[in-house]
Amino acid sequence: MTEKQEKIVQAALELFAQEGYHATSTSKVARAAGVSEGLIFRHFGNKEGLLAAIIKIGEQRLRDLYADIVLATNPKEVIRKALEMPFLVEESDYEFWNLQFKLKWELPGYDPSKMEPLQVALTNAFRKLDYTFPKLEAEFLIHALDGIGSALLKGGISDKSTLKEFLLDKYQV
Amino acid sequence: MTEKQEKIVQAALELFAQEGYHATSTSKVARAAGVSEGLIFRHFGNKEGLLAAIIKIGEQRLRDLYADIVLATNPKEVIRKALEMPFLVEESDYEFWNLQFKLKWELPGYDPSKMEPLQVALTNAFRKLDYTFPKLEAEFLIHALDGIGSALLKGGISDKSTLKEFLLDKYQV
Amino acid sequence: MTEKQEKIVQAALELFAQEGYHATSTSKVARAAGVSEGLIFRHFGNKEGLLAAIIKIGEQRLRDLYADIVLATNPKEVIRKALEMPFLVEESDYEFWNLQFKLKWELPGYDPSKMEPLQVALTNAFRKLDYTFPKLEAEFLIHALDGIGSALLKGGISDKSTLKEFLLDKYQV
Amino acid sequence: MTEKQEKIVQAALELFAQEGYHATSTSKVARAAGVSEGLIFRHFGNKEGLLAAIIKIGEQRLRDLYADIVLATNPKEVIRKALEMPFLVEESDYEFWNLQFKLKWELPGYDPSKMEPLQVALTNAFRKLDYTFPKLEAEFLIHALDGIGSALLKGGISDKSTLKEFLLDKYQV
DNA sequence: AATGAATGAGGGTTCATTCAT
DNA sequence: AATGAATGAACCCTCATTCAT
């Protein structure tokens, strides 16, 4: 990626996150990136291509977040890390993740089981800890984490650390 | 609301739900409603006014859903009803709720503590049942339900009834 | 056709004729027609639709020109009228016919045997006059008329009436 | 002309012939020629310069076609060769000539009496053969040949050799 | 000579909105 | 209340052209 390509992606990321994909015009992206509008199309083909590039980045970042969890050996550690995940995201990254959640609703056919590796890891962890329904426990937890992440980004959680501690305690990890 | 007004709202509801607010043009709404485009503006002022009307309906429907929960006296019943709520939504209504979730992300400054009555009711229920941190339990559960509702709408939950039974069992209600 | 629709078609006709279809922008058409650019698309769908409307007019005008020839009973009259046809076109209509010739080359798959009724009429006329190869005579004449029309429009014929008299004399009609 | 220059001209020739000058972008030409877009401008200045180069080639080719006719001594031979000319063009060259006809209509102020040498030769031939109006005969024949060539390129002539024989017979050459 | 990133103007088209009827 | 013609701004995108390398 050249320097200008990076700038375009960065600007698009911010604008798509703030206003949504459809509500953001390519001309606004170009202006924000300090670049001619045509360049967007030279590098990404069309607006959707730019979006695709951004989504790819998002998927990579998600995989990075998971990696640490999935690779843990101790079942309690797996669960603890999963619980901590939403709280580890720095506020400077909220915009980025906000976009990912936005896109999940704005795009048709998005989010096809990206969570699966996490699902598997959590199921195994719950099984090792002799939970009666490890698969369902994992499923529930993932949904809960999704809801928490969502609320975090929308500013619906005032006391983050208290909630986190409560969760770690609740799951005894 | 006159008959044509209803038709407009209904058409907008469907289209906004399917394609998103920004991606839906007023002309498409008019066509789907079998109405002239100008009429939309006569009745709702502008496109945002039409959206506002739809949001209002959504809020009313949400209150209706809550009412049954909030008014319950038995704490276990409160929790049970809360847990059942996402699963009670009929598939024919998915489109409607899909739109509500969509809007939460598409609009700036949306979702201002609509959940509060539910939060209060759940906190009280958990307190009556002697949970150590009733407020946090309520908060967690609400986020979890949000996540479950989200997954339900996106088709990410294959076996609804099993998950529901698991939850009722988990919370012993 | 409303008044503005007429204006659009008229302006497009002139511009397409002068500069060619591809070289004429819809904005130029709109400006020349004294109309907003959007109106073109409301009425004709897209630029090609506008072209189609113009082509339709051209085909009608061509049929009108033929009608007089085809309906003649006397074979000599048929041939005479065919020969006179290119010379009957008024100079104020040159622009219109210029466009028709232009389009024949600019558009793929244009001009599919529009000349057939004329071909039939001329063949019959030559047959009645005992020409040895009436069909080939007709074919040749049509091509010649096409070439003459083309030259007429491009300004390649200085003395129209002399050429016309020569032709009438040559075919003895 | 360097090898790359040739490639550009060749690619432009094909594309201009197939889709027209205005409808062909320089980027498409570059791609088809396997050359960077910038090189076109290095060599030909601008798009019009590329066109000019192509036109020049066309004019040379036309002169070549004429040469054989004009240099003939026997008047019958002149006429015969003129009549044969359109039929001598190989189908593999149709694309090239198609472009020439296209350009005649697409460009303003094109075709300034390129036919003159042929006109002179034919006039002389008809005069030698004691035609009453040799100049008009020549003019008519040239227009007819133009029409025939046009039809040939547009695929409007099914039986070429029959038409040719008919013409040779008609002019008794 | 040759590339390919970069540009700015303009392309066709869609949009939300207004207005006369 | 209801229509549909009409608008002008903005949309995404393509264009011919330039320039540093």
PDB file of C-alpha atoms in Angstrom, chain A residues 17-95:
ATOM      1  CA  ALA A  17     -17.550   4.863  11.066  1.00  0.00           C
ATOM      2  CA  GLN A  18     -18.975   8.263  11.845  1.00  0.00           C
ATOM      3  CA  GLU A  19     -21.676   8.562   9.229  1.00  0.00           C
ATOM      4  CA  GLY A  20     -22.109   5.143   7.744  1.00  0.00           C
ATOM      5  CA  TYR A  21     -21.063   3.739   4.440  1.00  0.00           C
ATOM      6  CA  HIS A  22     -23.987   4.906   2.358  1.00  0.00           C
ATOM      7  CA  ALA A  23     -24.087   8.346   3.900  1.00  0.00           C
ATOM      8  CA  THR A  24     -20.433   8.991   3.085  1.00  0.00           C
ATOM      9  CA  SER A  25     -19.636  10.254  -0.392  1.00  0.00           C
ATOM     10  CA  THR A  26     -16.438   9.412  -2.172  1.00  0.00           C
ATOM     11  CA  SER A  27     -15.768  13.097  -2.652  1.00  0.00           C
ATOM     12  CA  LYS A  28     -15.851  13.593   1.101  1.00  0.00           C
ATOM     13  CA  VAL A  29     -13.426  10.726   1.529  1.00  0.00           C
ATOM     14  CA  ALA A  30     -11.116  12.233  -1.052  1.00  0.00           C
ATOM     15  CA  ARG A  31     -11.226  15.635   0.572  1.00  0.00           C
ATOM     16  CA  ALA A  32     -10.550  14.182   4.008  1.00  0.00           C
ATOM     17  CA  ALA A  33      -7.665  12.154   2.631  1.00  0.00           C
ATOM     18  CA  GLY A  34      -6.207  15.159   0.817  1.00  0.00           C
ATOM     19  CA  VAL A  35      -6.374  13.327  -2.454  1.00  0.00           C
ATOM     20  CA  SER A  36      -8.140  13.631  -5.759  1.00  0.00           C
ATOM     21  CA  GLU A  37     -11.400  11.751  -5.991  1.00  0.00           C
ATOM     22  CA  GLY A  38     -10.299   9.851  -9.062  1.00  0.00           C
ATOM     23  CA  LEU A  39      -7.478   8.249  -7.134  1.00  0.00           C
ATOM     24  CA  ILE A  40      -9.933   6.329  -5.003  1.00  0.00           C
ATOM     25  CA  PHE A  41     -11.213   4.612  -8.104  1.00  0.00           C
ATOM     26  CA  ARG A  42      -7.793   4.036  -9.539  1.00  0.00           C
ATOM     27  CA  HIS A  43      -6.756   2.160  -6.422  1.00  0.00           C
ATOM     28  CA  PHE A  44      -9.958   0.507  -5.276  1.00  0.00           C
ATOM     29  CA  GLY A  45     -12.003   0.229  -8.433  1.00  0.00           C
ATOM     30  CA  ASN A  46     -15.154   1.614  -6.919  1.00  0.00           C
ATOM     31  CA  LYS A  47     -16.641   2.651  -3.627  1.00  0.00           C
ATOM     32  CA  GLU A  48     -17.459  -0.922  -2.754  1.00  0.00           C
ATOM     33  CA  GLY A  49     -13.852  -1.897  -3.402  1.00  0.00           C
ATOM     34  CA  LEU A  50     -12.764   0.669  -0.866  1.00  0.00           C
ATOM     35  CA  LEU A  51     -15.216  -0.791   1.584  1.00  0.00           C
ATOM     36  CA  ALA A  52     -13.932  -4.284   0.881  1.00  0.00           C
ATOM     37  CA  ALA A  53     -10.398  -3.162   1.688  1.00  0.00           C
ATOM     38  CA  ILE A  54     -11.604  -1.779   4.984  1.00  0.00           C
ATOM     39  CA  ILE A  55     -13.552  -4.906   5.813  1.00  0.00           C
ATOM     40  CA  LYS A  56     -10.482  -6.997   5.149  1.00  0.00           C
ATOM     41  CA  ILE A  57      -8.568  -4.970   7.675  1.00  0.00           C
ATOM     42  CA  GLY A  58     -11.379  -5.412  10.164  1.00  0.00           C
ATOM     43  CA  GLU A  59     -11.326  -9.151   9.753  1.00  0.00           C
ATOM     44  CA  GLN A  60      -7.599  -9.253  10.304  1.00  0.00           C
ATOM     45  CA  ARG A  61      -7.904  -7.187  13.452  1.00  0.00           C
ATOM     46  CA  LEU A  62     -10.638  -9.472  14.711  1.00  0.00           C
ATOM     47  CA  ARG A  63      -8.475 -12.508  14.090  1.00  0.00           C
ATOM     48  CA  ASP A  64      -5.671 -10.816  16.016  1.00  0.00           C
ATOM     49  CA  LEU A  65      -7.967 -10.248  18.940  1.00  0.00           C
ATOM     50  CA  TYR A  66      -9.056 -13.882  18.919  1.00  0.00           C
ATOM     51  CA  ALA A  67      -5.628 -15.324  18.489  1.00  0.00           C
ATOM     52  CA  ASP A  68      -4.646 -14.580  22.056  1.00  0.00           C
ATOM     53  CA  ILE A  69      -7.780 -16.240  23.361  1.00  0.00           C
ATOM     54  CA  VAL A  70      -7.854 -19.264  21.147  1.00  0.00           C
ATOM     55  CA  LEU A  71      -4.228 -20.135  21.780  1.00  0.00           C
ATOM     56  CA  ALA A  72      -4.559 -20.181  25.553  1.00  0.00           C
ATOM     57  CA  THR A  73      -4.303 -23.654  27.099  1.00  0.00           C
ATOM     58  CA  ASN A  74      -5.879 -23.257  30.487  1.00  0.00           C
ATOM     59  CA  PRO A  75      -9.712 -23.277  30.162  1.00  0.00           C
ATOM     60  CA  LYS A  76     -10.135 -20.619  32.825  1.00  0.00           C
ATOM     61  CA  GLU A  77      -7.687 -18.481  30.962  1.00  0.00           C
ATOM     62  CA  VAL A  78      -9.653 -18.863  27.765  1.00  0.00           C
ATOM     63  CA  ILE A  79     -12.818 -17.669  29.428  1.00  0.00           C
ATOM     64  CA  ARG A  80     -11.083 -14.870  31.287  1.00  0.00           C
ATOM     65  CA  LYS A  81      -9.484 -13.572  28.157  1.00  0.00           C
ATOM     66  CA  ALA A  82     -12.758 -13.755  26.290  1.00  0.00           C
ATOM     67  CA  LEU A  83     -14.458 -11.772  29.032  1.00  0.00           C
ATOM     68  CA  GLU A  84     -11.709  -9.197  29.055  1.00  0.00           C
ATOM     69  CA  MET A  85     -11.656  -8.789  25.308  1.00  0.00           C
ATOM     70  CA  PRO A  86     -14.291  -6.068  24.974  1.00  0.00           C
ATOM     71  CA  PHE A  87     -12.720  -4.103  27.775  1.00  0.00           C
ATOM     72  CA  LEU A  88      -9.255  -4.286  26.311  1.00  0.00           C
ATOM     73  CA  VAL A  89     -10.215  -2.277  23.283  1.00  0.00           C
ATOM     74  CA  GLU A  90      -8.767   1.173  23.614  1.00  0.00           C
ATOM     75  CA  GLU A  91     -11.065   4.128  23.209  1.00  0.00           C
ATOM     76  CA  SER A  92      -8.982   5.351  20.311  1.00  0.00           C
ATOM     77  CA  ASP A  93     -10.030   2.199  18.508  1.00  0.00           C
ATOM     78  CA  TYR A  94     -13.730   2.627  19.239  1.00  0.00           C
ATOM     79  CA  GLU A  95     -14.257   4.310  15.903  1.00  0.00           C
TER      80      GLU A  95
END
